[in-house]
XYZ file of C-alpha atoms in Angstrom:
771
model
C 9.630 19.218 -14.514
C 8.798 15.958 -12.792
C 5.844 14.829 -10.769
C 5.852 11.655 -8.674
C 2.705 9.629 -8.147
C 3.310 7.447 -5.111
C -0.021 6.836 -3.406
C -1.011 4.546 -0.578
C -3.290 2.553 -2.843
C -2.857 1.575 -6.465
C -4.243 4.185 -8.853
C -7.102 3.324 -11.158
C -5.938 2.130 -14.546
C -7.635 4.985 -16.391
C -5.587 7.463 -14.304
C -2.277 6.095 -15.557
C -2.172 8.829 -18.191
C -4.132 11.989 -17.492
C -5.065 15.051 -19.504
C -2.210 17.233 -18.223
C 0.488 14.555 -18.680
C 3.048 14.543 -21.497
C 5.425 11.700 -20.610
C 4.781 9.030 -17.990
C 7.485 6.688 -16.698
C 6.154 3.485 -15.152
C 8.822 1.977 -12.915
C 9.084 -1.033 -10.615
C 11.470 -3.805 -9.719
C 11.396 -6.973 -11.775
C 8.238 -9.029 -11.765
C 5.780 -6.408 -10.522
C 3.494 -6.786 -13.541
C 4.441 -3.663 -15.484
C 4.033 -5.261 -18.912
C 0.722 -6.864 -17.990
C -0.592 -3.517 -16.778
C 0.363 -1.744 -20.029
C -1.164 -4.502 -22.142
C -4.389 -4.228 -20.140
C -4.354 -0.443 -20.598
C -4.124 -0.703 -24.392
C -6.751 -3.457 -24.547
C -9.225 -1.451 -22.486
C -8.573 1.608 -24.650
C -9.287 -0.447 -27.782
C -12.579 -1.608 -26.238
C -13.428 1.974 -25.158
C -13.480 0.907 -21.506
C -10.953 3.385 -20.065
C -13.296 6.348 -19.652
C -10.603 8.930 -20.413
C -11.358 12.635 -19.995
C -9.239 13.626 -22.997
C -9.221 12.575 -26.676
C -6.890 9.698 -27.536
C -7.266 8.487 -31.124
C -4.192 6.261 -31.521
C -2.040 4.037 -29.289
C 1.071 2.391 -30.724
C 2.758 -0.204 -28.498
C 6.445 -1.144 -28.812
C 8.460 -3.524 -26.675
C 12.223 -3.204 -26.366
C 12.471 -6.925 -27.104
C 10.963 -6.266 -30.538
C 13.245 -3.281 -31.094
C 16.262 -5.456 -30.209
C 15.191 -7.957 -32.878
C 15.097 -5.185 -35.497
C 18.595 -3.947 -34.633
C 20.534 -3.011 -37.777
C 17.510 -2.891 -40.063
C 15.737 0.312 -38.921
C 17.029 3.479 -40.625
C 14.204 5.748 -39.479
C 11.275 5.784 -37.083
C 9.083 5.537 -40.186
C 10.685 2.117 -40.846
C 9.858 1.038 -37.304
C 6.176 1.901 -37.689
C 6.014 0.121 -41.054
C 7.610 -3.002 -39.594
C 5.376 -3.091 -36.525
C 2.131 -1.865 -38.105
C 2.372 -2.708 -41.837
C -1.396 -2.728 -42.406
C -1.556 0.930 -41.368
C 1.703 2.479 -42.540
C 1.865 0.844 -45.946
C -1.190 2.977 -46.728
C -0.170 6.200 -44.976
C 2.932 8.029 -43.787
C 3.870 8.896 -40.222
C 3.690 12.606 -41.044
C -0.031 12.173 -41.790
C -0.513 11.891 -38.016
C 1.235 15.194 -37.268
C -2.005 17.286 -37.275
C -3.375 15.029 -34.508
C -0.068 14.318 -32.746
C -1.495 15.412 -29.380
C -4.045 12.591 -29.696
C -1.347 9.930 -30.279
C 0.128 7.843 -27.432
C 3.366 5.879 -27.949
C 3.994 3.135 -25.379
C 7.476 1.650 -24.893
C 7.803 -1.377 -22.617
C 10.896 -3.017 -21.112
C 13.482 -0.224 -21.000
C 15.767 -2.442 -18.902
C 15.683 -5.070 -21.681
C 16.851 -2.623 -24.351
C 20.106 -3.926 -25.793
C 23.119 -1.828 -24.672
C 20.766 0.722 -23.127
C 23.514 2.538 -21.228
C 26.230 2.327 -23.873
C 24.036 3.041 -26.902
C 23.328 6.526 -25.634
C 26.841 7.450 -26.700
C 26.857 5.633 -30.032
C 26.231 7.108 -33.431
C 24.121 5.350 -36.083
C 25.672 2.294 -37.724
C 27.650 2.609 -40.928
C 24.698 1.311 -42.920
C 22.648 4.216 -41.563
C 20.512 2.164 -39.188
C 19.497 3.557 -35.815
C 20.656 2.075 -32.531
C 17.964 0.676 -30.207
C 18.605 3.576 -27.819
C 18.040 6.182 -30.540
C 14.788 4.499 -31.539
C 13.448 4.386 -27.988
C 14.610 7.919 -27.207
C 12.748 9.280 -30.243
C 9.600 7.402 -29.242
C 9.668 8.742 -25.674
C 10.713 12.321 -26.467
C 7.419 14.178 -26.868
C 9.136 17.359 -28.084
C 11.417 15.740 -30.663
C 11.158 15.698 -34.439
C 8.868 12.643 -34.448
C 5.182 13.566 -34.049
C 6.043 16.621 -31.964
C 3.537 17.019 -29.129
C 2.581 13.340 -28.942
C 2.138 11.574 -25.587
C 4.365 8.756 -24.329
C 4.507 6.054 -21.678
C 7.839 4.351 -20.955
C 8.077 1.344 -18.678
C 10.969 -0.500 -17.047
C 13.016 -1.195 -13.955
C 14.029 1.773 -11.788
C 17.636 2.049 -12.975
C 16.790 2.032 -16.696
C 13.769 4.286 -16.140
C 15.799 6.827 -14.209
C 18.558 6.763 -16.835
C 16.178 7.449 -19.743
C 14.215 9.963 -17.692
C 17.391 11.929 -17.008
C 18.235 11.953 -20.709
C 14.787 13.368 -21.470
C 15.003 15.889 -18.632
C 18.384 17.121 -19.894
C 16.703 18.547 -23.004
C 16.526 22.109 -21.730
C 17.645 24.223 -24.652
C 16.125 27.682 -24.632
C 14.064 27.027 -27.720
C 12.656 23.785 -26.374
C 9.644 23.333 -24.169
C 10.375 21.518 -20.910
C 8.653 18.134 -20.886
C 6.306 17.395 -17.990
C 7.308 14.006 -16.646
C 5.203 11.947 -14.253
C 6.529 8.858 -12.497
C 4.201 6.018 -11.509
C 5.379 3.242 -9.204
C 3.827 -0.210 -9.722
C 3.331 -1.780 -6.300
C 2.323 -5.350 -7.166
C -0.474 -7.427 -5.631
C -2.631 -6.639 -2.649
C -3.463 -9.556 -0.354
C -6.791 -10.290 -2.031
C -5.072 -10.219 -5.447
C -2.659 -12.952 -4.325
C -5.584 -15.249 -3.504
C -7.225 -14.532 -6.863
C -3.954 -15.281 -8.642
C -3.510 -18.620 -6.844
C -7.059 -19.686 -7.743
C -6.518 -18.693 -11.365
C -3.088 -20.354 -11.573
C -4.383 -23.737 -10.390
C -7.640 -23.452 -12.326
C -9.862 -24.566 -9.451
C -7.675 -27.434 -8.166
C -8.766 -27.205 -4.523
C -5.968 -29.442 -3.186
C -3.162 -27.370 -4.718
C -4.873 -24.062 -3.955
C -5.213 -25.024 -0.286
C -1.616 -26.274 -0.060
C -0.069 -23.117 -1.507
C -2.324 -20.766 0.473
C -1.472 -22.559 3.719
C 2.274 -22.411 3.012
C 2.062 -18.681 2.281
C -0.080 -18.115 5.362
C 2.475 -19.857 7.592
C 5.457 -17.831 6.351
C 5.746 -14.053 6.689
C 8.495 -13.965 4.050
C 6.470 -15.898 1.487
C 3.465 -13.720 2.268
C 5.553 -10.626 1.533
C 7.175 -12.091 -1.588
C 3.846 -13.252 -3.016
C 2.784 -9.604 -3.408
C 5.320 -9.407 -6.253
C 3.557 -11.038 -9.240
C 6.616 -12.886 -10.565
C 7.311 -14.278 -7.087
C 3.683 -15.382 -6.833
C 4.182 -17.190 -10.150
C 7.390 -18.847 -8.899
C 5.820 -19.769 -5.541
C 2.878 -21.447 -7.282
C 5.257 -23.422 -9.507
C 7.593 -24.397 -6.666
C 4.853 -25.492 -4.260
C 2.460 -27.017 -6.791
C 3.744 -30.447 -5.709
C 5.045 -31.828 -2.413
C 8.653 -31.442 -3.546
C 9.347 -28.723 -0.965
C 7.513 -28.660 2.327
C 9.324 -25.967 4.303
C 8.810 -22.224 3.728
C 11.592 -20.354 1.932
C 13.056 -17.214 3.468
C 14.863 -15.477 0.611
C 14.443 -14.804 -3.093
C 17.702 -16.666 -3.760
C 16.236 -19.885 -2.354
C 13.077 -19.299 -4.343
C 15.003 -18.890 -7.613
C 17.103 -22.008 -7.021
C 14.090 -24.209 -6.394
C 12.245 -22.571 -9.290
C 15.017 -23.535 -11.718
C 14.965 -27.142 -10.520
C 11.165 -27.373 -10.586
C 11.044 -25.963 -14.138
C 13.745 -28.392 -15.263
C 11.990 -31.347 -13.644
C 8.724 -30.419 -15.336
C 10.126 -29.775 -18.813
C 12.721 -32.553 -18.935
C 10.153 -35.259 -18.211
C 9.413 -35.628 -21.905
C 13.077 -35.389 -22.903
C 14.994 -37.534 -20.406
C 14.433 -41.260 -20.129
C 13.690 -41.204 -16.424
C 11.614 -39.010 -14.163
C 12.553 -37.607 -10.787
C 10.568 -38.414 -7.659
C 12.283 -35.639 -5.731
C 14.714 -32.792 -6.271
C 17.610 -34.610 -4.626
C 17.489 -37.227 -7.396
C 17.983 -34.448 -9.939
C 21.314 -33.483 -8.367
C 22.589 -37.000 -9.033
C 21.871 -36.682 -12.766
C 24.879 -35.248 -14.619
C 22.694 -34.065 -17.505
C 20.667 -31.840 -15.167
C 23.835 -30.279 -13.748
C 25.150 -29.789 -17.313
C 21.909 -28.020 -18.262
C 22.138 -25.655 -15.310
C 25.824 -24.988 -15.984
C 25.061 -24.180 -19.632
C 22.266 -21.830 -18.589
C 24.649 -20.128 -16.138
C 27.370 -19.719 -18.763
C 25.004 -18.274 -21.341
C 23.425 -16.031 -18.738
C 26.635 -14.342 -17.583
C 27.805 -13.714 -21.159
C 24.562 -12.058 -22.156
C 23.482 -10.368 -18.930
C 26.775 -8.615 -18.227
C 26.751 -7.193 -21.759
C 23.126 -6.169 -21.335
C 22.394 -8.578 -24.166
C 18.807 -9.708 -23.843
C 18.733 -11.874 -26.991
C 21.097 -14.630 -28.129
C 21.404 -16.645 -31.301
C 21.226 -20.318 -32.211
C 25.027 -20.360 -32.601
C 25.508 -19.059 -29.052
C 23.229 -21.795 -27.740
C 24.937 -24.506 -29.810
C 28.420 -23.522 -28.633
C 27.497 -24.495 -25.072
C 27.244 -28.179 -26.094
C 24.458 -28.786 -23.621
C 23.094 -32.381 -23.643
C 19.578 -30.925 -23.968
C 18.577 -27.995 -26.151
C 18.115 -25.069 -23.773
C 14.652 -24.308 -25.119
C 13.556 -27.641 -23.640
C 14.521 -26.570 -20.111
C 11.499 -24.278 -19.793
C 13.719 -21.344 -18.816
C 14.381 -20.137 -22.376
C 11.849 -18.984 -24.976
C 12.341 -18.864 -28.743
C 11.408 -16.167 -31.292
C 11.901 -15.880 -35.036
C 13.412 -12.626 -36.303
C 13.579 -10.898 -39.678
C 12.501 -11.954 -43.123
C 14.588 -15.118 -42.893
C 12.788 -16.062 -39.653
C 16.130 -16.428 -37.893
C 15.681 -18.160 -34.493
C 16.530 -15.980 -31.519
C 16.326 -16.822 -27.806
C 15.639 -15.056 -24.542
C 15.261 -15.997 -20.874
C 11.663 -16.467 -19.792
C 12.099 -13.842 -17.100
C 14.916 -11.461 -16.288
C 14.939 -12.412 -12.581
C 15.942 -15.975 -13.501
C 18.725 -14.645 -15.734
C 19.987 -12.524 -12.815
C 19.967 -15.552 -10.514
C 21.873 -17.742 -12.974
C 24.400 -14.953 -13.565
C 25.029 -14.579 -9.832
C 25.259 -18.365 -9.460
C 27.880 -18.532 -12.239
C 30.010 -15.832 -10.590
C 29.865 -17.644 -7.232
C 30.725 -21.045 -8.705
C 33.533 -19.861 -10.997
C 34.737 -16.845 -8.938
C 35.203 -15.200 -12.348
C 34.173 -11.728 -11.262
C 37.299 -9.731 -12.194
C 36.111 -9.044 -15.763
C 32.911 -7.441 -14.483
C 34.043 -5.310 -11.528
C 33.397 -2.096 -13.483
C 30.210 -3.412 -15.104
C 27.104 -1.543 -13.976
C 25.044 -4.759 -14.174
C 27.092 -6.365 -11.393
C 25.207 -4.414 -8.734
C 21.937 -6.032 -9.883
C 23.460 -9.455 -9.203
C 24.801 -8.493 -5.773
C 21.663 -9.640 -3.882
C 21.947 -13.088 -5.490
C 25.682 -13.310 -4.768
C 25.225 -12.428 -1.112
C 22.171 -14.658 -0.889
C 24.190 -17.603 -2.212
C 26.922 -16.869 0.306
C 24.333 -17.116 3.064
C 22.799 -20.344 1.716
C 26.243 -21.937 1.710
C 26.188 -21.531 5.491
C 22.601 -22.589 6.157
C 20.993 -24.757 3.456
C 22.232 -28.352 3.162
C 20.419 -28.973 -0.113
C 21.905 -25.857 -1.670
C 25.396 -26.867 -0.489
C 25.037 -30.163 -2.410
C 23.621 -28.324 -5.424
C 26.488 -25.820 -5.383
C 29.116 -28.533 -4.900
C 27.915 -30.475 -7.963
C 28.177 -27.326 -10.096
C 31.632 -26.532 -8.674
C 32.870 -30.049 -9.438
C 31.598 -29.794 -13.014
C 33.247 -26.391 -13.431
C 36.584 -27.805 -12.249
C 36.511 -30.469 -14.984
C 36.102 -27.759 -17.625
C 39.085 -25.649 -16.524
C 42.211 -25.498 -18.652
C 45.594 -25.930 -16.947
C 46.185 -22.184 -17.032
C 42.797 -21.422 -15.491
C 43.405 -24.021 -12.775
C 46.665 -22.299 -11.907
C 44.991 -18.862 -11.812
C 41.937 -20.050 -9.880
C 43.338 -18.994 -6.458
C 43.781 -15.450 -7.787
C 40.182 -15.354 -9.054
C 39.010 -16.598 -5.661
C 41.020 -13.838 -3.951
C 39.480 -11.166 -6.220
C 36.008 -12.587 -5.599
C 36.442 -12.609 -1.812
C 37.863 -9.089 -1.929
C 34.756 -7.958 -3.818
C 32.551 -9.520 -1.152
C 34.531 -7.919 1.668
C 34.519 -4.480 0.078
C 30.826 -4.551 -0.725
C 29.807 -5.822 2.692
C 31.237 -2.686 4.278
C 29.938 0.015 1.957
C 26.631 1.775 2.390
C 25.643 3.684 -0.800
C 26.228 7.439 -0.743
C 22.531 7.991 -1.446
C 21.751 6.559 2.011
C 24.188 8.798 3.898
C 22.396 11.786 5.397
C 23.771 14.670 7.413
C 23.199 12.956 10.753
C 21.308 9.731 10.059
C 20.872 6.881 7.598
C 18.266 7.581 4.900
C 16.016 4.914 3.355
C 14.556 5.896 -0.017
C 13.646 2.899 -2.164
C 12.803 5.120 -5.125
C 16.605 5.254 -5.565
C 17.748 1.974 -7.199
C 21.076 1.891 -5.305
C 19.263 2.005 -1.964
C 16.832 -0.704 -3.038
C 19.630 -2.986 -4.278
C 21.711 -2.471 -1.139
C 18.847 -3.411 1.188
C 18.026 -6.469 -0.909
C 21.673 -7.577 -0.766
C 21.761 -7.078 2.982
C 18.587 -9.094 3.504
C 19.609 -11.914 1.181
C 23.119 -12.171 2.639
C 22.508 -11.248 6.309
C 25.838 -9.427 6.150
C 27.667 -7.691 8.970
C 28.259 -4.069 8.028
C 29.440 -0.915 9.720
C 27.083 2.045 9.923
C 28.240 5.550 10.890
C 24.851 6.437 12.364
C 22.624 5.335 15.204
C 19.411 6.772 13.713
C 17.468 6.278 10.484
C 14.989 8.352 8.459
C 12.313 6.878 6.180
C 12.055 8.980 3.014
C 9.829 6.888 0.742
C 6.667 4.810 0.980
C 7.629 1.229 1.785
C 5.587 -1.801 0.778
C 6.012 -5.529 0.382
C 9.592 -6.683 -0.134
C 11.015 -3.166 0.275
C 9.302 -2.830 3.653
C 10.537 -6.227 4.789
C 14.111 -5.381 3.748
C 13.996 -1.987 5.474
C 12.702 -3.525 8.707
C 15.529 -6.060 8.595
C 18.122 -3.317 7.990
C 16.914 -1.192 10.913
C 16.803 -4.122 13.328
C 20.031 -5.652 11.980
C 21.945 -2.399 12.540
C 20.114 -1.637 15.796
C 19.071 1.781 14.510
C 16.616 4.125 16.162
C 13.844 5.656 14.096
C 14.145 9.419 13.876
C 10.987 11.451 14.439
C 10.280 13.883 11.556
C 10.666 17.515 12.583
C 7.244 18.316 11.135
C 5.716 16.235 13.955
C 7.276 18.366 16.698
C 5.142 21.047 18.343
C 6.161 23.211 21.290
C 4.817 20.839 23.926
C 3.491 17.731 22.196
C 3.817 15.361 19.268
C 1.572 16.274 16.315
C 0.456 13.171 14.412
C -1.091 13.956 11.032
C -1.070 10.909 8.767
C -2.067 13.000 5.737
C 1.487 14.405 5.806
C 3.745 11.943 3.903
C 6.679 12.165 6.351
C 4.422 11.464 9.320
C 2.535 8.676 7.553
C 5.750 6.919 6.470
C 7.226 7.198 9.961
C 4.122 5.883 11.701
C 3.557 2.974 9.308
C 7.169 1.872 9.461
C 7.148 2.037 13.247
C 3.993 -0.100 13.357
C 5.504 -2.688 11.016
C 8.979 -2.811 12.528
C 8.276 -2.141 16.236
C 11.624 -0.350 16.115
C 13.172 1.713 18.831
C 12.762 5.433 18.312
C 14.877 8.338 19.416
C 13.963 9.630 22.854
C 10.579 11.321 22.785
C 10.830 14.951 23.882
C 7.162 14.862 24.916
C 4.770 12.481 26.564
C 1.724 14.154 25.029
C 0.395 13.713 21.494
C -2.273 15.252 19.339
C -3.916 13.605 16.313
C -4.623 16.171 13.632
C -6.186 14.870 10.428
C -9.483 13.900 8.867
C -10.389 10.209 9.024
C -7.244 9.204 10.876
C -6.019 5.638 10.342
C -7.419 4.230 13.579
C -5.254 1.107 13.587
C -2.203 3.319 13.218
C -3.371 5.829 15.818
C -4.199 3.149 18.359
C -0.851 1.439 17.821
C 1.126 4.671 18.275
C -0.804 5.616 21.406
C -0.212 2.241 23.008
C 3.321 1.558 21.740
C 4.662 4.996 22.710
C 2.604 5.158 25.921
C 1.307 8.577 24.918
C -0.886 10.898 26.922
C -3.416 12.258 24.458
C -4.307 15.898 24.230
C -7.977 16.664 23.667
C -8.720 18.303 20.283
C -9.305 22.050 20.455
C -12.761 21.612 18.929
C -13.884 19.758 22.074
C -13.124 22.610 24.477
C -16.221 24.352 25.879
C -16.470 27.170 28.426
C -16.807 24.996 31.489
C -17.198 21.495 30.071
C -15.949 19.161 27.377
C -18.161 19.317 24.304
C -18.579 16.220 22.134
C -19.373 17.210 18.547
C -20.489 13.981 16.932
C -20.286 15.521 13.466
C -16.670 16.631 13.954
C -14.097 14.210 12.495
C -11.371 15.041 15.040
C -13.773 14.492 17.916
C -15.097 11.180 16.573
C -11.605 9.831 15.843
C -10.407 10.883 19.290
C -13.318 9.092 20.966
C -12.589 5.949 18.925
C -8.917 5.975 19.935
C -9.817 6.350 23.618
C -12.485 3.657 23.257
C -10.001 1.216 21.697
C -6.763 1.893 23.604
C -7.994 3.520 26.840
C -4.892 5.721 27.058
C -3.988 8.448 29.488
C -5.837 11.636 28.535
C -5.130 15.177 29.628
C -8.590 16.601 30.375
C -9.174 19.832 32.330
C -12.925 19.213 32.689
C -15.090 17.061 34.921
C -18.303 17.531 32.930
C -19.348 16.955 29.338
C -21.975 18.108 26.869
C -22.950 15.890 23.941
C -24.429 16.990 20.622
C -27.557 15.201 19.457
C -26.349 14.196 15.973
C -25.562 10.548 16.563
C -27.386 7.316 15.917
C -24.868 4.575 15.192
C -24.615 1.895 17.871
C -20.817 1.809 17.522
C -20.594 5.538 18.269
C -22.867 5.190 21.294
C -20.693 2.364 22.675
C -17.578 4.430 22.020
C -19.055 7.433 23.828
C -20.004 5.309 26.825
C -16.454 3.977 27.174
C -15.014 7.441 26.537
C -17.083 9.116 29.273
C -16.400 6.330 31.743
C -12.649 6.318 31.027
C -12.424 10.085 31.583
C -14.830 9.894 34.550
C -16.967 12.651 33.045
C -20.336 13.723 34.381
C -23.091 14.918 32.046
C -23.447 18.669 32.415
C -26.920 19.993 33.315
C -27.899 23.006 31.142
C -28.715 26.209 33.030
C -32.101 26.343 31.319
C -33.120 23.174 33.192
C -32.339 24.420 36.694
C -35.352 25.894 38.529
C -35.686 27.141 42.123
C -37.521 24.068 43.396
C -37.501 21.574 40.495
C -35.726 20.676 37.273
C -37.393 22.345 34.294
C -38.166 20.251 31.205
C -38.693 22.365 28.106
C -38.216 20.287 24.963
C -38.554 23.359 22.782
C -35.035 24.284 23.929
C -32.209 22.447 22.060
C -29.969 22.318 25.155
C -32.659 20.557 27.165
C -33.548 18.128 24.395
C -29.852 17.344 23.781
C -29.265 16.668 27.484
C -32.235 14.309 27.760
C -31.208 12.391 24.639
C -27.600 11.961 25.826
C -28.685 10.733 29.258
C -31.080 8.206 27.704
C -28.892 6.953 24.832
C -25.700 6.708 26.879
C -27.424 5.323 29.999
C -26.120 8.161 32.145
C -27.430 9.374 35.500
C -26.954 13.140 35.677
C -26.542 14.750 39.077
C -29.437 17.164 39.698
C -29.591 19.646 42.606
C -33.259 18.765 43.288
C -35.321 15.570 43.196
C -38.364 16.749 41.254
C -39.078 17.994 37.736
C -41.621 20.186 36.040
C -42.663 20.054 32.401
C -42.975 23.475 30.807
C -43.477 22.624 27.131
C -45.969 20.733 25.029
C -44.426 17.255 24.861
C -45.761 15.317 21.889
C -42.699 13.719 20.252
C -42.429 10.017 21.252
C -38.628 10.255 21.605
C -38.917 13.223 23.990
C -41.425 11.319 26.101
C -39.147 8.256 26.168
C -36.173 10.387 27.245
C -38.128 12.102 30.057
C -39.400 8.730 31.290
C -35.800 7.471 31.481
C -34.721 10.468 33.585
C -37.636 10.067 36.004
C -37.193 6.291 36.385
C -33.402 6.164 36.631
C -33.124 9.045 39.123
C -36.375 8.379 41.037
C -37.554 11.905 40.326
C -40.955 13.235 41.326
C -43.040 14.820 38.577
C -44.472 18.074 39.910
C -47.603 19.914 38.784
C -46.977 23.398 37.298
C -47.995 26.391 39.470
C -50.575 27.412 36.857
C -52.545 24.227 37.631
C -52.682 24.677 41.402
C -55.477 26.552 43.213
C -56.630 26.536 46.818
C -59.447 24.040 46.300
C -58.810 22.043 43.125
C -56.487 21.426 40.198
C -56.975 23.795 37.268
C -56.871 22.313 33.747
C -56.434 24.913 31.020
C -55.000 23.515 27.775
C -54.466 27.014 26.434
C -51.480 27.208 28.811
C -48.486 25.353 27.353
C -47.097 23.910 30.609
C -50.551 22.539 31.484
C -50.999 21.081 28.017
C -47.480 19.602 28.203
C -48.123 17.784 31.493
C -51.451 16.371 30.256
C -49.829 15.138 27.032
C -46.950 13.567 28.938
C -49.250 11.762 31.403
C -51.446 10.603 28.532
C -48.484 8.979 26.717
C -46.339 7.863 29.656
C -49.013 6.850 32.192
C -46.712 8.046 34.999
C -48.233 9.265 38.321
C -47.938 12.883 39.463
C -47.692 14.298 42.971
C -50.990 16.157 43.625
C -52.603 17.617 46.787
C -56.152 17.864 45.372
C -58.907 15.357 44.744
C -60.896 17.433 42.256
C -60.103 19.219 39.014
C -61.699 22.128 37.220
C -61.527 22.510 33.416
C -61.186 26.051 32.121
C -61.282 27.163 28.503
C -62.203 25.059 25.475
C -60.925 21.587 24.623
C -60.156 20.938 20.960
C -59.474 17.895 18.758
C -58.179 14.997 20.878
C -57.835 16.981 24.110
C -61.044 15.610 25.755
C -59.709 12.039 25.722
C -56.302 13.201 26.994
C -57.911 15.144 29.863
C -60.082 12.140 30.681
C -56.987 9.906 30.855
C -55.227 12.516 32.993
C -58.137 12.621 35.493
C -58.186 8.842 35.661
C -54.418 8.565 36.214
C -54.536 11.284 38.904
C -57.681 9.829 40.493
C -59.376 13.229 40.260
C -63.061 14.041 40.244
C -64.212 16.614 37.719
C -65.603 19.644 39.513
C -68.822 21.074 38.026
């Protein structure tokens, strides 16, 4: 069984492998930082910094590059462990770990760099009994195999290689074999703040270069998107570290071309007699063109055979004027007991670019038409085709390489060159018209970048800006899109003039239901916000937001962009008024959307009640705008309506809530009478402040309770609550009261601080104490 982990935000490193996991496949396109992440994981484990919730006693790390170097000399997995970890396995055997196999994690990095990864799956061991690289890696990944049965594994690589190996593991479904639980983790690259950190670290505090590169990225949407891919960030920093290129680059193909030239310029300075003030000078140097041509030739021979490593003899046969290691694009290793030198491209993306460049220059594509690696080069090929129409510098660069290639052709190859050109152009024509089957839905185009063919097609389309035919007018988004994938998908939709299809799960009987916790809805909404695409005709004009902590930016965009009339959440419906629950997430989010966008709202009420659980200034401002936008009047509770005056009883929650809302939101409720009576003991400062606001803002008259009125004088009896409440209120507020008497009579006993309060009351009312 398989579980996909594709979250909005990057997972924490310690969650990469969890207690319930058996095999984890870490996949991403080239340059996303997969290897760096795995190395960090093992280092943190060694330092006991991961904080795992399960026991993990051993981690053994293997890279496919290392396994390629051992090809032909490994006859068992035991040999592999002895070669990689001699200090451990010269003293113990692999079977000694079997009792604790479930506490052992085997990590395999670089599945896409495994030599003959797709062909080796069909090969048997060599005649000398050695295992193929595929057999070695398969045994390491297979947690239910004969090697440390029950161990845990992490395998890492590009999507196509990951999916291929994952399928091989998943196919192990014999009845006597336990099905392996497979989890897939997608590496999403840098976030915006990570890009800035990387630039600062790359230039080691050089403020001038940091500022230059950051400004160039800031001024170009494409560079901003590409810089979220770690390898592109690395290339961008190298390319723009000097004032060699001043304009922003729009495609990866341009980026790779300039990267190759910048690397050559940097590394050839100590080899060639002269330096280069600019990149155009490099094109005039035949040795530079020879170097690039040699790199192209070596690249196509190795890449198309899925050969990651190449020997000293293969390098020497190219007869390059400069040893390729000195170009900065090739790195050297020593392999085996004889320390045999072996070489590899610094990064696979540069090898892909040089392979595509070779095929475009030579038109020698016929030998590779059935090669599965050709599809990986398609984006470069189509990108080069576009640059040959738009980029003057690239046209000169390409022409120099083409001229050099012509001088190297034999007579026979010169005669057959028109045929190769015809085959090459036919390949371009055929591929410009074909949308992968994985993107063909029942009635719309489907975008799912978790499928490598879809990802490669969209990259090719973006790089080449090709004209293609599409059988559909609508498109569905079926995977989370970020960075380069998102940019490519937006281009595809706009390029083909497609309309975005609304997921069925968002359709209710009479309105659009927007719940961004549902993946289909979230993907649709985010893509619409990024692309500003056309959508299929909305069947409704009303919408309802239904989720906790809704993405407010997203919600506000959708409301405004689609000109939606919002439906009030069910939780806000009262009997005869709208009720604002300030501790209800739907209510708060709805108020914030109305506050921000001021949309049309379908509201059947003219009055509102507000709960008292709010304090934040932002919420108060939002409520004020909300009530004004909906033209709502604050409802007066029934408990406050008396026959001849408004009744204030702060012991009643409804009354207290009403007073607080009127004060905090600066509202002026409409009362049926112009006077108020206090019928409770008012001692809380906030209550007093709220009552003062009501009296002042509405010019209300404070009336004396009936219990205090006699025929001759005012009666003061603090044993009666309404009397005590009025005296307390006057004492604290110092507000005047309407009174028909000039004398007052005190009845009952005064306790504690009541004498001073009564004295203040008499003074404020200008009353004489009757004896």
